[in-house]
Each structure stands twice: as structure tokens, then as C-alpha cells.
Amino acid sequence: MDAIIRVAVTGASGRMGQEVVKMVLADPALKLVAAIDRSNQGVDIGRIVGAQECGVIISDDLEGTLRDSQAEVMVDFTTPHSVLSNTETAIRNRVRPVVGTTGFKPEDIERLDKLCHEHETGGIIAPNFSVGAILMMKFAAQAAKYMPHVEIIEYHGDQKLDAPSGTSVQTAEMIAANRKEFRQGNPEEKETIDGARGGLYSGFRIHSVRLPGVFAQQEVIFGGYGQTLKIRHDSYERAGYMPGVNIAVKRVMDVNGIVYGFEQFLD
Ligand code: NAP
């Protein structure tokens, strides 16, 4: 039998973090050894259901806790402001990061990859851990070969910090890899209200909708002669990401450097 993997969770009292704690506690192949969070009021232990009774270290001191708990993997669902330094701390302490927090720039990922190689370890960064969302991205990348006129509309709750979403950026990167770069639309086009046409990525547009009541959805719309094709994914609850996170926690043990995107583990 494989050894049990010792897991620390950062952002443990956040909405995704709480799901990760539940998932780790429910899997006998994993051991929750630390729950780390940060809050103006201190760690909200009441929200880290089940961890306290299992003798888990609950703290807001990342580096000390990673060391004391002898964590092997750190799962991070925090904020775009914190994730970079959390991930660097994990790598420097040779704890393998599995990161779901969004908001990375390509140069951040390059830097973390280099740091992993320096410390002879590996990590996974995935803007989306749900299988349906990965398929949406793959199908969109395939369609872009045949229908290169495309726009992305992503919908999230109004409290989301980053725009566009990490999923839409990853979708755009996958589309751009399959589509010869060109600037879509009328070259004379003028916005009478700033931002009306959305953000420009590699010649096509990404639109971010932010509304209360919305969870996470994305549509990729292709236009051709006399036709449109829409590829749409809807997420309804956070638990839907956990099978993917569980696989990543196990697969990260064999990874060197940073693997970007959960799709690498699907086939
Ligand atoms: P959330 O409810 O706001 O939770 C974030 C938690 O992290 C909060 O408790 C926050 O504490 C804590 N935190 C912030 N900085 C920290 C630090 N330095 N160390 C430890 N804890 C820290 O947010 P969420 O809805 O769970 O989402 C978290 C992230 O996951 C977002 O970036 C979101 O886009 C992403 N996400 C990714 C996926 C995926 O599949 N990859 C799916 C869903 C969401 P405070 O409240 O004190 O700031």
C-alpha cells in the first residue's frame, strides 16, 4: 500500500478550503496535518469542521506550521494577493504545492518552476480542477482550429477578486495555441463606453460578468458564416472540484517542477 500523504491546507476556513479539509479527512490515503488561515479576527476555527478533533495543527503561521507538521503537500485556496508567497514558502520548505487559487501571471509560474527545480521538488497549479471545465477548454481549443472567430464570457460571484477568471485565461491560452493570431472585428471599431468590448487576448475578447447569486460559469462562443457554436460549462457547487484536487494531491508526489493545468492528468 502507498504511504499516507501528509497534507496541509492554506485558506482552510475559506469556502474552498473548508471543502478541501472535508475531502482530506474523508480519504484514508491522506492525513490532514495542518489547517492554516489568516483573518483579521484570527483563524476561524469554528469553520474548519472536523480538523480540531483530529489533532491537526491550526495556525496562521505558514512556515512554522509546515515545518512542525511535517507536511508533504500544501493545498492552497487563498487569495491572489497571498498565493505567490505561500507557494514560494512551501517550495523553499520542500512541501509540494497544489494550488487552486487564481490570479497568476505567466512569469510567476516560470519563477515558481525555477524555484522548484532549485529545491528539487514539484507542484501543480490549476485554475480549474473540475473535469467538465477541462473538457470545455479542450473542446474550445479544438473548435478554434476550424472557427477562429471567438469570444469568451465568464460569469462569477460579485466578490471575486481577479478578472478575468483563471479558467478564462487558461481557455484563452489553449485557444491561442490552436489559432493563428489575428485581430477580430472591425478595425474602425470604437468603444463609446470604456471596456465595452471586454479584455483583449491574442486578438480576441474576454468578458467578465460579476453578479451576486452567480457561482461559476463560462461560455466560449465561435462565429462563422451564418452560424455560431457555443460551448458552455456551469459549476453549481464547490464540492465538484474535490475529485480533481484529490487526484492532484496524489499525483503531485511524482512531479518535478511546476505542472500547470489539471488537464495534464486527465488522460
Ligand atoms: P475565500 O472564501 O475568500 O477563502 C480564501 C481564504 O483564504 C480566506 O479564509 C482567507 O482569509 C484565507 N487567506 C488569505 N490569505 C491567506 C494566507 N496568506 N494564508 C492563509 N490563508 C489565507 O475564497 P474561495 O471562494 O475559497 O476561493 C479561493 C480561491 O480559489 C480564489 O482565487 C478562487 O478563484 C479559487 N478557486 C479555484 C478553483 C479551481 O478549481 N482552481 C475553484 C474555485 C475557486 P481572509 O478572509 O482573512 O482573507
XYZ file of C-alpha atoms and ligand atoms in Angstrom:
315
model
C 0.000 0.000 0.000
C 1.250 3.553 -0.782
C 2.335 5.658 2.206
C -0.256 8.046 3.581
C 0.304 11.600 2.285
C 0.588 14.344 4.925
C -1.464 17.347 3.778
C -1.581 20.971 4.955
C -4.420 23.229 3.790
C -3.979 27.004 3.440
C -7.123 29.114 3.375
C -8.691 26.327 5.454
C -11.583 28.427 6.742
C -12.380 29.842 3.290
C -15.158 28.436 1.098
C -12.916 26.164 -0.990
C -10.566 25.453 1.940
C -13.410 24.002 4.012
C -14.248 21.585 1.168
C -10.578 20.566 0.922
C -10.442 19.876 4.684
C -13.547 17.649 4.395
C -12.135 15.843 1.354
C -8.762 15.139 3.041
C -10.410 13.951 6.289
C -12.628 11.571 4.289
C -9.773 9.870 2.384
C -7.795 7.238 4.351
C -4.894 7.648 1.903
C -4.443 11.250 3.095
C -3.733 12.700 6.533
C -4.671 16.275 7.401
C -1.723 17.579 9.452
C -2.276 21.348 9.340
C -5.036 23.870 8.669
C -3.679 27.363 8.055
C -5.691 30.520 7.578
C -5.376 34.222 8.064
C -8.024 36.553 9.277
C -8.220 39.940 10.898
C -10.004 38.207 13.746
C -7.580 35.222 13.855
C -8.184 31.803 12.364
C -11.874 30.962 12.356
C -11.525 27.508 13.896
C -15.273 27.030 14.074
C -15.375 26.931 10.282
C -12.674 24.256 9.964
C -15.114 21.462 10.688
C -13.603 18.197 11.935
C -9.949 19.307 11.943
C -9.735 20.252 15.614
C -10.845 16.848 16.852
C -8.166 15.110 14.744
C -5.200 16.782 16.463
C -4.465 18.897 13.400
C -2.254 21.994 13.880
C -4.463 25.040 13.304
C -2.482 28.226 12.843
C -1.867 31.423 10.913
C 1.925 30.895 10.763
C 2.564 29.168 7.442
C 6.294 28.484 7.551
C 6.426 27.276 11.187
C 3.336 25.134 10.714
C 4.602 23.485 7.534
C 7.800 22.592 9.397
C 6.178 21.440 12.652
C 3.515 19.377 10.920
C 5.983 17.699 8.532
C 3.527 18.312 5.722
C 4.416 16.776 2.349
C 1.758 18.609 0.307
C 0.207 22.069 0.763
C -3.184 22.679 -0.867
C -3.756 26.419 -1.358
C -7.118 28.084 -1.991
C -6.458 31.582 -0.620
C -6.339 34.892 -2.483
C -4.415 36.269 -5.477
C -2.517 38.529 -3.000
C -1.262 35.677 -0.797
C -0.849 32.735 -3.090
C 2.535 33.605 -4.560
C 4.328 33.968 -1.231
C 2.510 30.902 0.202
C 3.637 28.812 -2.757
C 7.226 30.087 -2.507
C 7.291 29.290 1.223
C 6.048 25.763 0.543
C 8.649 25.145 -2.171
C 11.519 26.542 -0.056
C 10.476 24.107 2.688
C 10.206 21.260 0.154
C 6.454 20.916 0.693
C 4.765 20.221 -2.646
C 2.131 22.860 -3.527
C -1.230 22.007 -5.109
C -2.627 25.415 -5.943
C -6.183 26.250 -6.977
C -6.008 29.975 -6.220
C -6.227 32.011 -9.409
C -4.558 35.249 -10.499
C -1.076 34.017 -11.534
C 0.856 35.708 -14.322
C 2.904 33.505 -16.702
C 6.138 34.983 -15.277
C 5.067 33.928 -11.731
C 4.662 30.354 -12.910
C 8.073 30.415 -14.603
C 9.655 31.739 -11.395
C 7.980 29.051 -9.248
C 9.043 26.364 -11.706
C 12.656 27.531 -11.400
C 12.384 27.584 -7.609
C 11.021 24.010 -7.645
C 13.999 22.841 -9.701
C 16.401 24.607 -7.325
C 14.801 22.810 -4.367
C 14.342 19.501 -6.238
C 10.608 19.378 -5.746
C 7.413 19.808 -7.748
C 3.962 21.358 -7.651
C 0.670 21.678 -9.510
C -1.113 24.939 -10.322
C -4.569 24.545 -11.835
C -7.021 27.378 -12.471
C -9.789 24.772 -12.589
C -9.979 21.310 -11.046
C -13.372 20.299 -12.450
C -13.462 17.710 -15.212
C -16.330 19.435 -17.044
C -14.427 22.717 -17.175
C -11.320 20.992 -18.510
C -13.415 19.360 -21.256
C -14.943 22.765 -22.089
C -11.410 24.156 -22.534
C -10.280 21.196 -24.642
C -13.366 21.338 -26.885
C -12.920 25.106 -27.281
C -9.270 24.670 -28.270
C -10.311 22.065 -30.853
C -13.121 24.242 -32.285
C -10.733 27.221 -32.644
C -8.848 25.344 -35.381
C -11.961 25.403 -37.570
C -13.782 28.528 -36.277
C -11.110 31.096 -35.331
C -13.562 33.960 -34.552
C -14.205 33.547 -30.846
C -15.166 35.416 -27.679
C -15.295 34.185 -24.074
C -17.869 35.246 -21.485
C -17.219 34.162 -17.912
C -19.641 34.622 -15.003
C -18.681 34.660 -11.296
C -19.952 36.000 -7.973
C -19.513 39.730 -7.335
C -16.897 39.194 -4.585
C -14.336 37.532 -6.866
C -11.037 39.445 -6.667
C -9.449 38.748 -10.063
C -10.746 39.390 -13.570
C -10.747 37.751 -15.990
C -11.022 34.397 -14.207
C -8.078 31.974 -14.198
C -10.223 29.500 -16.152
C -10.948 32.007 -18.909
C -7.261 32.907 -19.167
C -6.336 29.245 -19.440
C -9.070 28.717 -22.057
C -7.731 31.717 -23.993
C -4.185 30.322 -23.862
C -5.372 26.938 -25.172
C -7.392 28.597 -27.955
C -4.449 30.862 -28.894
C -2.216 27.800 -29.227
C -4.571 26.472 -31.937
C -5.472 29.725 -33.705
C -3.283 31.912 -35.874
C -3.189 35.279 -34.107
C -5.296 37.989 -35.763
C -7.329 40.947 -34.524
C -11.042 40.161 -34.832
C -13.820 42.614 -35.577
C -13.998 45.920 -37.424
C -10.628 47.736 -37.411
C -12.598 51.023 -37.212
C -14.481 49.868 -34.089
C -14.627 52.469 -31.256
C -15.793 51.950 -27.677
C -18.161 54.730 -26.590
C -18.019 53.326 -23.037
C -14.564 52.134 -21.863
C -14.291 48.358 -21.615
C -17.496 47.694 -23.575
C -15.719 45.172 -25.789
C -14.019 43.328 -22.914
C -10.341 42.458 -22.443
C -8.195 41.715 -25.479
C -6.164 38.493 -25.512
C -4.276 37.470 -28.629
C -6.758 39.330 -30.866
C -9.989 38.067 -29.256
C -12.102 39.226 -26.316
C -12.809 38.003 -22.794
C -15.818 39.447 -20.928
C -16.145 39.116 -17.130
C -19.616 39.254 -15.576
C -19.692 39.714 -11.750
C -23.061 39.334 -10.027
C -24.390 38.148 -6.660
C -26.142 34.788 -6.965
C -23.801 33.537 -9.688
C -21.311 30.750 -8.858
C -19.021 29.906 -11.838
C -19.947 29.609 -15.488
C -18.255 30.140 -18.813
C -19.345 30.293 -22.431
C -16.995 30.148 -25.388
C -18.772 31.452 -28.490
C -17.483 30.815 -32.009
C -18.867 32.691 -35.015
C -18.686 31.555 -38.652
C -20.602 32.164 -41.869
C -24.315 32.044 -40.928
C -23.710 30.136 -37.681
C -22.489 30.262 -34.092
C -21.243 27.495 -31.833
C -21.473 27.836 -28.041
C -19.558 25.664 -25.601
C -20.765 26.223 -22.053
C -19.836 24.926 -18.625
C -21.743 25.572 -15.376
C -20.414 24.797 -11.893
C -23.059 24.611 -9.190
C -21.115 23.760 -6.012
C -17.556 23.728 -4.623
C -17.584 20.015 -3.836
C -17.457 19.443 -7.614
C -13.785 20.477 -7.638
C -12.715 17.985 -4.961
C -12.232 14.782 -7.039
C -9.738 16.794 -9.119
C -7.962 18.202 -6.060
C -7.748 14.677 -4.596
C -6.083 13.344 -7.760
C -3.680 16.317 -7.802
C -2.615 15.746 -4.172
C -1.671 12.174 -5.074
C -0.064 12.939 -8.444
C 1.999 15.875 -7.170
C 4.214 13.440 -5.255
C 5.760 12.358 -8.609
C 6.028 15.764 -10.287
C 9.237 17.733 -10.950
C 8.919 21.484 -11.422
C 5.511 23.141 -11.830
C 2.785 21.389 -13.809
C 0.252 23.996 -14.953
C -3.311 22.869 -15.652
C -5.198 19.851 -14.321
C -5.808 18.580 -17.880
C -2.270 17.136 -17.819
C -3.580 14.397 -15.503
C -6.825 13.530 -17.285
C -5.537 11.196 -19.987
P -12.473 32.619 0.221
O -13.736 32.001 0.736
O -12.305 34.098 0.294
O -11.279 31.902 1.003
C -9.962 32.329 0.997
C -9.419 32.069 2.401
O -8.004 32.188 2.374
C -9.943 33.102 3.434
O -10.300 32.420 4.615
C -8.709 33.987 3.625
O -8.687 34.636 4.893
C -7.610 32.974 3.512
N -6.286 33.554 3.267
C -5.977 34.661 2.577
N -4.645 34.830 2.592
C -4.100 33.809 3.280
C -2.777 33.451 3.660
N -1.725 34.214 3.335
N -2.584 32.302 4.367
C -3.626 31.564 4.738
N -4.909 31.852 4.446
C -5.138 32.973 3.718
O -12.223 32.228 -1.307
P -12.673 30.882 -2.084
O -14.011 31.067 -2.688
O -12.441 29.704 -1.195
O -11.655 30.898 -3.301
C -10.253 30.846 -3.089
C -9.527 30.876 -4.411
O -9.786 29.671 -5.126
C -9.902 32.022 -5.358
O -8.736 32.507 -6.005
C -10.794 31.332 -6.386
O -10.758 31.992 -7.641
C -10.122 29.989 -6.463
N -10.930 28.879 -6.984
C -10.269 27.962 -7.744
C -10.920 26.836 -8.195
C -10.154 25.809 -9.006
O -10.740 24.812 -9.437
N -8.850 26.004 -9.211
C -12.278 26.651 -7.900
C -12.933 27.606 -7.117
C -12.234 28.713 -6.645
P -9.257 36.159 4.981
O -10.742 36.032 4.843
O -8.815 36.643 6.307
O -8.635 36.940 3.851
